[in-house]
Amino acid sequence: MSSRGLRSRQSSGVSRIRDDQITDLVSKLQLLIPQIRRGRSHKVSASKVLQETCNYIRSLHREVEDLSHRLSELLASTDIDNDQAAIIRSLL
Amino acid sequence: MASFLPDLEPGPEMSPEFERKKRRKTEGNPSSFHPTQGNRRIKQWRTQREQRIYASNLIETLRRSPTATGNYARDMAYRLLAVSAKGRTRWSRAILLGRLAAGAKMRKHKRAKVGANRKLRKPVSNRQKRKMPAVERKLMALGRLVPGCRKLPLANLLEETSDYIAALEMQVRAMTAISEFLASGGAQPPAGRLVNS
């Protein structure tokens, strides 16, 4: 229902029905995003929260990308045997 | 210490906690998220235990291909993350399916994705502005960022996003810990090992 509304209709009539859903979603997302959580408490626009969410996910993706490259470099240079792997596991 | 070490195969199949989770998996439709179950799952991502299991699985996987590239490491990292989700979320299933159906299916999705992006960007900026409110546009952007969630209704998108973010955060924590450990010369020669134990 709502997904069809998102895709095809852009009239204000349809969006009014889903407004409270959006507000609900946005208020919950707000709690997840560190930047918004730290800063102001309420009064953050839906658009802003969504934007911050997208930015946050993208930055997490970038971090994973960087970390993956770093890990592969580190693992290539240091040869880990079974015992050392066990130590790493226990210390993490 | 032996009880801490998970099996060498990927997938934490060991603990009684996993048995409980296995039972939970069969109850209820994965797509019908209850808030409490969703919150429980999100809290799971934040436990030390989950992070440790993920990190050790990742190390084991990458250790077996020491000459692998960063892209391989990243693919494995996401795949293991999806496995850790134990099929309960849409994004994790999408990742696993995307990796398995390599070649044709992934390429098709990628092309469609790029095409869709282009189509959406140009009309809004260049031609007469199509009246897509900013919020809707950003909802779609969010749906594109979370794997497998492009056509998801609002409530489910929220749940998937929350879980996905929590999982990504754990992934970053785990990979950071591993790389810091390795960078500080954690892989010591046998003499170092004796000191540690």
Coordinates of N, CA, C and O in Angstrom, one line a residue, chain A residues 2-3 5-7 9-10 15 18 21-22 24-25 28-29 32-34 37 46-48 50-51 53-58 60-61 63-65 67-72 74-76 78-92, chain B residues 1 5-6 8 46 52 55-56 58-60 62-63 66 68-71 73-74 78 131-132 134-136 138-142 145-146 150-151 153-154 158 161-162 164-165 168-169 171-172 175-179 181-183 187-189 193 196:
Chain A
S2 N 1.6 1.4 1.1 CA 2.3 2.6 1.2 C 3.5 2.7 0.2 O 3.8 3.8 -0.3
S3 N 4.0 1.5 -0.2 CA 5.1 1.5 -1.1 C 4.6 2.0 -2.5 O 5.3 2.7 -3.2
G5 N 2.2 4.0 -2.9 CA 2.0 5.4 -2.8 C 3.3 6.2 -3.0 O 3.3 7.2 -3.6
L6 N 4.4 5.6 -2.4 CA 5.7 6.3 -2.5 C 6.1 6.4 -4.0 O 6.6 7.4 -4.4
R7 N 5.8 5.3 -4.7 CA 6.4 5.3 -6.1 C 5.5 6.2 -7.0 O 6.1 7.0 -7.7
R9 N 2.2 8.0 -6.7 CA 1.5 9.2 -6.4 C 2.4 10.3 -5.7 O 3.1 9.9 -4.8
Q10 N 2.2 11.5 -6.1 CA 3.0 12.5 -5.4 C 2.0 13.6 -4.9 O 2.4 14.6 -4.5
S15 N 0.2 11.9 0.7 CA 1.2 12.1 1.6 C 0.7 12.4 3.0 O 1.3 12.2 4.0
R18 N 0.3 9.4 5.1 CA 1.5 8.8 5.6 C 2.3 9.7 6.4 O 3.4 9.3 6.9
Q21 N 3.2 8.3 9.8 CA 4.1 7.2 9.7 C 5.5 7.7 9.5 O 6.5 7.2 10.1
I22 N 5.6 8.7 8.7 CA 7.0 9.3 8.5 C 7.5 9.9 9.7 O 8.7 9.7 10.1
D24 N 6.8 9.1 12.7 CA 7.1 8.0 13.6 C 8.5 7.4 13.3 O 9.4 7.2 14.1
L25 N 8.6 7.1 12.0 CA 9.9 6.5 11.5 C 11.0 7.5 11.8 O 12.1 7.0 12.3
K28 N 12.1 7.6 15.4 CA 12.9 6.4 15.8 C 14.3 6.4 15.3 O 15.2 6.0 15.9
L29 N 14.4 6.8 14.0 CA 15.7 6.9 13.4 C 16.6 7.8 14.1 O 17.8 7.6 14.2
L32 N 19.0 6.6 16.5 CA 20.1 5.8 16.1 C 21.3 6.5 15.6 O 22.4 6.0 15.7
I33 N 21.1 7.8 15.2 CA 22.2 8.5 14.6 C 22.9 9.3 15.6 O 22.3 10.1 16.3
P34 N 24.2 9.0 15.8 CA 24.9 9.6 16.9 C 24.9 11.1 16.9 O 24.7 11.7 17.9
R37 N 21.6 12.5 18.0 CA 21.3 12.2 19.4 C 22.1 13.1 20.3 O 21.6 13.6 21.3
A46 N 12.2 15.9 9.4 CA 12.2 14.6 8.9 C 13.3 14.5 7.8 O 14.1 13.5 7.8
S47 N 13.3 15.5 7.0 CA 14.3 15.5 5.9 C 15.7 15.4 6.4 O 16.6 14.7 5.9
K48 N 16.0 16.2 7.5 CA 17.3 16.2 8.0 C 17.7 14.8 8.6 O 18.8 14.4 8.4
L50 N 16.5 11.9 7.8 CA 16.8 11.0 6.7 C 18.1 11.2 6.1 O 18.9 10.3 5.8
Q51 N 18.4 12.5 5.9 CA 19.7 12.8 5.3 C 20.9 12.3 6.1 O 21.8 11.7 5.6
T53 N 20.8 10.0 8.3 CA 20.8 8.5 8.3 C 21.6 8.0 7.1 O 22.5 7.2 7.2
C54 N 21.2 8.6 5.9 CA 21.9 8.2 4.7 C 23.4 8.5 4.8 O 24.3 7.6 4.4
N55 N 23.7 9.7 5.3 CA 25.1 10.0 5.4 C 25.9 9.1 6.3 O 27.0 8.7 6.1
Y56 N 25.2 8.8 7.4 CA 25.8 7.9 8.4 C 26.1 6.5 7.8 O 27.2 6.0 8.0
I57 N 25.1 6.0 7.1 CA 25.3 4.6 6.5 C 26.4 4.7 5.5 O 27.3 3.8 5.4
R58 N 26.5 5.8 4.7 CA 27.5 5.9 3.7 C 28.9 6.0 4.4 O 29.9 5.4 3.9
L60 N 29.7 4.7 7.3 CA 30.0 3.4 7.8 C 30.5 2.5 6.6 O 31.5 1.7 6.8
H61 N 29.9 2.6 5.5 CA 30.4 1.8 4.3 C 31.8 2.2 4.0 O 32.6 1.3 3.7
E63 N 34.1 3.4 6.0 CA 35.0 2.9 7.0 C 35.2 1.4 6.8 O 36.4 1.0 6.9
V64 N 34.2 0.7 6.5 CA 34.4 -0.8 6.3 C 35.3 -1.0 5.1 O 36.2 -1.8 5.1
E65 N 35.1 -0.2 4.1 CA 36.0 -0.3 2.9 C 37.5 0.0 3.3 O 38.4 -0.8 2.9
L67 N 38.8 -0.1 6.2 CA 39.3 -1.2 7.2 C 39.6 -2.5 6.4 O 40.6 -3.2 6.8
S68 N 38.8 -2.8 5.4 CA 39.1 -4.0 4.7 C 40.4 -4.0 4.0 O 41.2 -4.9 4.1
H69 N 40.7 -2.8 3.4 CA 42.0 -2.7 2.7 C 43.1 -2.8 3.7 O 44.2 -3.4 3.5
R70 N 42.9 -2.1 4.8 CA 44.0 -2.1 5.8 C 44.2 -3.5 6.4 O 45.4 -3.9 6.6
L71 N 43.1 -4.2 6.6 CA 43.2 -5.6 7.2 C 44.0 -6.5 6.2 O 44.8 -7.3 6.6
S72 N 43.6 -6.3 4.9 CA 44.3 -7.2 3.9 C 45.7 -7.0 3.9 O 46.6 -7.9 3.7
L74 N 47.6 -5.7 6.3 CA 48.2 -6.2 7.6 C 48.4 -7.7 7.6 O 49.4 -8.3 8.0
L75 N 47.3 -8.4 7.1 CA 47.4 -9.9 7.1 C 48.4 -10.4 6.1 O 49.0 -11.4 6.2
A76 N 48.6 -9.6 5.0 CA 49.6 -10.1 4.0 C 51.0 -10.0 4.6 O 51.8 -10.8 4.3
T78 N 51.9 -9.9 7.9 CA 52.2 -10.7 9.1 C 51.6 -12.1 8.9 O 50.4 -12.2 8.6
D79 N 52.4 -13.1 9.0 CA 52.0 -14.4 8.9 C 51.5 -15.0 10.2 O 52.2 -15.1 11.1
I80 N 50.2 -15.3 10.2 CA 49.6 -15.8 11.5 C 49.4 -17.3 11.5 O 48.8 -17.8 10.6
D81 N 50.0 -17.9 12.5 CA 49.7 -19.4 12.6 C 48.6 -19.6 13.6 O 48.0 -18.7 14.1
N82 N 48.2 -20.9 13.7 CA 47.1 -21.3 14.5 C 47.1 -20.7 15.9 O 46.1 -20.2 16.5
D83 N 48.3 -20.8 16.6 CA 48.3 -20.4 18.0 C 48.1 -18.9 18.1 O 47.5 -18.4 19.0
Q84 N 48.8 -18.2 17.2 CA 48.6 -16.7 17.3 C 47.2 -16.3 17.0 O 46.7 -15.4 17.6
A85 N 46.5 -17.0 16.1 CA 45.1 -16.7 15.8 C 44.3 -16.9 17.1 O 43.4 -16.2 17.4
A86 N 44.6 -18.0 17.8 CA 43.9 -18.3 19.1 C 44.1 -17.1 20.1 O 43.2 -16.7 20.8
I87 N 45.3 -16.6 20.1 CA 45.6 -15.6 21.1 C 44.8 -14.3 20.7 O 44.2 -13.7 21.5
I88 N 44.8 -14.0 19.4 CA 44.1 -12.9 18.9 C 42.6 -13.0 19.3 O 42.0 -12.1 19.9
R89 N 42.1 -14.2 19.2 CA 40.7 -14.4 19.5 C 40.4 -14.1 21.0 O 39.4 -13.5 21.4
S90 N 41.3 -14.6 21.8 CA 41.1 -14.5 23.2 C 41.3 -13.1 23.7 O 40.7 -12.7 24.7
L91 N 42.1 -12.3 23.0 CA 42.3 -11.0 23.4 C 41.3 -9.9 22.9 O 41.3 -8.8 23.4
L92 N 40.6 -10.3 21.9 CA 39.7 -9.3 21.3 C 38.6 -8.9 22.2 O 38.0 -9.9 22.8
Chain B
M1 N 39.6 -21.4 28.5 CA 39.7 -20.7 27.3 C 39.1 -21.4 26.1 O 38.6 -20.9 25.2
L5 N 36.6 -20.4 22.4 CA 37.0 -20.5 21.0 C 35.9 -21.1 20.2 O 35.5 -22.2 20.4
P6 N 35.4 -20.3 19.2 CA 34.4 -20.9 18.4 C 35.0 -21.8 17.4 O 36.2 -21.9 17.2
L8 N 36.2 -23.5 14.0 CA 37.0 -22.9 12.9 C 36.1 -22.5 11.7 O 36.4 -21.6 11.0
R46 N 25.3 -5.3 19.8 CA 26.1 -4.4 20.6 C 26.9 -5.2 21.7 O 27.6 -4.6 22.5
R52 N 33.1 -10.4 19.3 CA 34.2 -11.3 19.3 C 34.1 -12.5 18.3 O 35.0 -12.9 17.7
A55 N 34.7 -11.2 14.9 CA 36.1 -10.9 14.6 C 36.8 -12.2 14.4 O 37.7 -12.3 13.5
S56 N 36.6 -13.2 15.2 CA 37.4 -14.4 15.1 C 37.0 -15.1 13.8 O 37.9 -15.7 13.1
L58 N 36.1 -13.7 11.1 CA 36.7 -12.9 10.0 C 38.2 -13.2 9.9 O 38.7 -13.4 8.8
I59 N 38.8 -13.2 11.0 CA 40.3 -13.6 11.0 C 40.5 -14.9 10.4 O 41.4 -15.1 9.5
E60 N 39.7 -15.9 10.8 CA 39.9 -17.2 10.2 C 39.7 -17.2 8.7 O 40.4 -17.9 8.0
L62 N 40.0 -14.7 6.6 CA 41.0 -14.0 5.8 C 42.4 -14.6 5.9 O 43.2 -14.5 5.0
R63 N 42.6 -15.3 7.0 CA 43.9 -16.0 7.2 C 44.1 -17.0 6.2 O 45.2 -17.3 5.8
P66 N 45.9 -15.3 2.5 CA 46.7 -14.2 3.0 C 47.0 -13.2 1.8 O 47.4 -12.1 2.1
A68 N 44.9 -12.2 -0.4 CA 43.7 -11.6 -0.9 C 43.8 -10.1 -0.9 O 44.5 -9.5 -0.1
T69 N 43.0 -9.5 -1.8 CA 42.9 -8.1 -1.9 C 42.0 -7.5 -0.9 O 41.3 -8.2 -0.2
G70 N 42.0 -6.2 -0.8 CA 41.1 -5.5 0.1 C 39.7 -5.7 -0.3 O 38.8 -5.8 0.6
N71 N 39.4 -5.8 -1.6 CA 38.0 -6.1 -2.0 C 37.5 -7.4 -1.6 O 36.4 -7.6 -1.2
A73 N 38.6 -8.9 1.1 CA 38.3 -8.8 2.5 C 37.0 -8.1 2.8 O 36.3 -8.5 3.7
R74 N 36.7 -7.1 2.0 CA 35.4 -6.4 2.2 C 34.3 -7.3 1.9 O 33.3 -7.3 2.7
Y78 N 31.4 -8.4 4.7 CA 29.9 -8.2 4.6 C 29.2 -9.6 4.6 O 28.1 -9.7 5.2
K131 N 7.6 17.1 -8.9 CA 7.3 17.4 -7.6 C 7.5 16.1 -6.7 O 6.5 15.5 -6.3
M132 N 8.7 15.8 -6.4 CA 8.9 14.7 -5.4 C 9.4 15.4 -4.2 O 10.5 15.9 -4.2
A134 N 11.1 16.4 -0.7 CA 12.5 16.0 -0.3 C 12.4 14.7 0.6 O 13.3 13.8 0.5
V135 N 11.4 14.6 1.4 CA 11.4 13.5 2.3 C 11.2 12.2 1.6 O 11.9 11.2 1.8
E136 N 10.4 12.2 0.6 CA 10.2 11.0 -0.2 C 11.5 10.6 -1.0 O 11.9 9.4 -1.0
K138 N 14.5 11.2 0.0 CA 15.4 10.7 0.9 C 15.1 9.3 1.4 O 15.9 8.5 1.7
L139 N 13.8 9.1 1.5 CA 13.3 7.7 1.9 C 13.8 6.7 0.8 O 14.3 5.6 1.1
M140 N 13.7 7.1 -0.4 CA 14.1 6.2 -1.5 C 15.6 6.0 -1.5 O 16.1 4.9 -1.7
A141 N 16.3 7.1 -1.1 CA 17.8 7.0 -1.0 C 18.2 6.0 0.1 O 19.1 5.2 -0.1
L142 N 17.5 6.2 1.2 CA 17.7 5.2 2.3 C 17.4 3.8 1.9 O 18.2 2.9 2.2
L145 N 20.2 2.4 0.1 CA 21.5 2.2 0.8 C 21.4 0.8 1.6 O 22.4 0.2 1.7
V146 N 20.3 0.5 2.1 CA 20.2 -0.7 2.9 C 19.9 -1.8 1.9 O 18.9 -1.8 1.1
R150 N 14.7 -1.7 -1.3 CA 14.3 -0.6 -2.1 C 12.8 -0.4 -2.2 O 12.3 0.7 -2.3
K151 N 12.1 -1.5 -2.1 CA 10.6 -1.4 -2.3 C 9.9 -1.7 -1.0 O 8.8 -2.1 -1.0
P153 N 8.0 -1.2 2.5 CA 7.1 -0.2 3.1 C 7.8 0.4 4.3 O 8.7 -0.1 4.9
L154 N 7.2 1.5 4.8 CA 7.9 2.4 5.7 C 8.3 1.7 7.0 O 9.5 1.8 7.4
L158 N 12.2 1.0 8.5 CA 12.8 1.4 9.8 C 13.5 0.3 10.5 O 14.6 0.4 11.0
T161 N 16.7 -0.7 8.7 CA 17.7 0.3 8.8 C 18.3 0.2 10.2 O 19.6 0.3 10.3
S162 N 17.5 0.1 11.2 CA 18.0 0.1 12.6 C 19.0 -1.1 12.8 O 20.1 -1.0 13.3
Y164 N 20.5 -2.8 10.4 CA 21.6 -2.7 9.5 C 22.7 -1.8 10.1 O 23.9 -2.1 10.1
I165 N 22.2 -0.6 10.7 CA 23.2 0.3 11.3 C 23.9 -0.3 12.4 O 25.1 -0.2 12.6
L168 N 26.4 -2.7 11.1 CA 27.6 -2.1 10.5 C 28.5 -1.5 11.6 O 29.7 -1.6 11.5
E169 N 27.9 -1.0 12.7 CA 28.7 -0.4 13.7 C 29.5 -1.5 14.4 O 30.7 -1.3 14.7
Q171 N 30.5 -4.2 13.0 CA 31.5 -4.6 12.0 C 32.7 -3.7 12.1 O 33.9 -4.1 12.1
V172 N 32.4 -2.4 12.1 CA 33.5 -1.4 12.2 C 34.3 -1.6 13.5 O 35.5 -1.6 13.5
M175 N 36.4 -4.8 13.1 CA 37.6 -4.7 12.2 C 38.6 -3.7 12.7 O 39.8 -3.9 12.5
T176 N 38.1 -2.7 13.4 CA 39.1 -1.7 13.9 C 40.0 -2.4 15.0 O 41.2 -2.3 15.0
A177 N 39.3 -3.2 15.8 CA 40.0 -3.9 16.9 C 41.1 -4.8 16.3 O 42.2 -4.9 16.8
I178 N 40.7 -5.6 15.3 CA 41.6 -6.5 14.7 C 42.8 -5.8 14.1 O 43.9 -6.2 14.3
S179 N 42.5 -4.7 13.3 CA 43.6 -4.0 12.6 C 44.5 -3.3 13.6 O 45.7 -3.3 13.4
F181 N 45.1 -4.4 16.6 CA 45.9 -5.5 17.2 C 47.0 -5.9 16.3 O 48.2 -6.1 16.7
L182 N 46.7 -6.1 15.0 CA 47.7 -6.5 14.1 C 48.8 -5.5 13.9 O 50.0 -5.8 13.8
A183 N 48.3 -4.2 13.8 CA 49.3 -3.2 13.6 C 50.3 -3.0 14.7 O 51.4 -2.6 14.5
A187 N 50.8 -10.2 16.3 CA 51.3 -11.6 15.9 C 52.7 -11.8 16.3 O 53.6 -11.5 15.5
Q188 N 52.9 -12.1 17.6 CA 54.3 -12.2 18.1 C 54.9 -13.5 17.7 O 54.2 -14.5 17.5
P189 N 56.2 -13.6 17.8 CA 56.9 -14.9 17.7 C 56.7 -15.7 18.9 O 56.2 -15.1 19.9
R193 N 54.4 -15.3 22.8 CA 53.2 -16.1 23.2 C 53.3 -16.6 24.6 O 52.4 -16.6 25.4
N196 N 52.3 -14.0 27.0 CA 50.9 -13.7 27.1 C 50.2 -14.7 27.9 O 49.3 -14.4 28.6

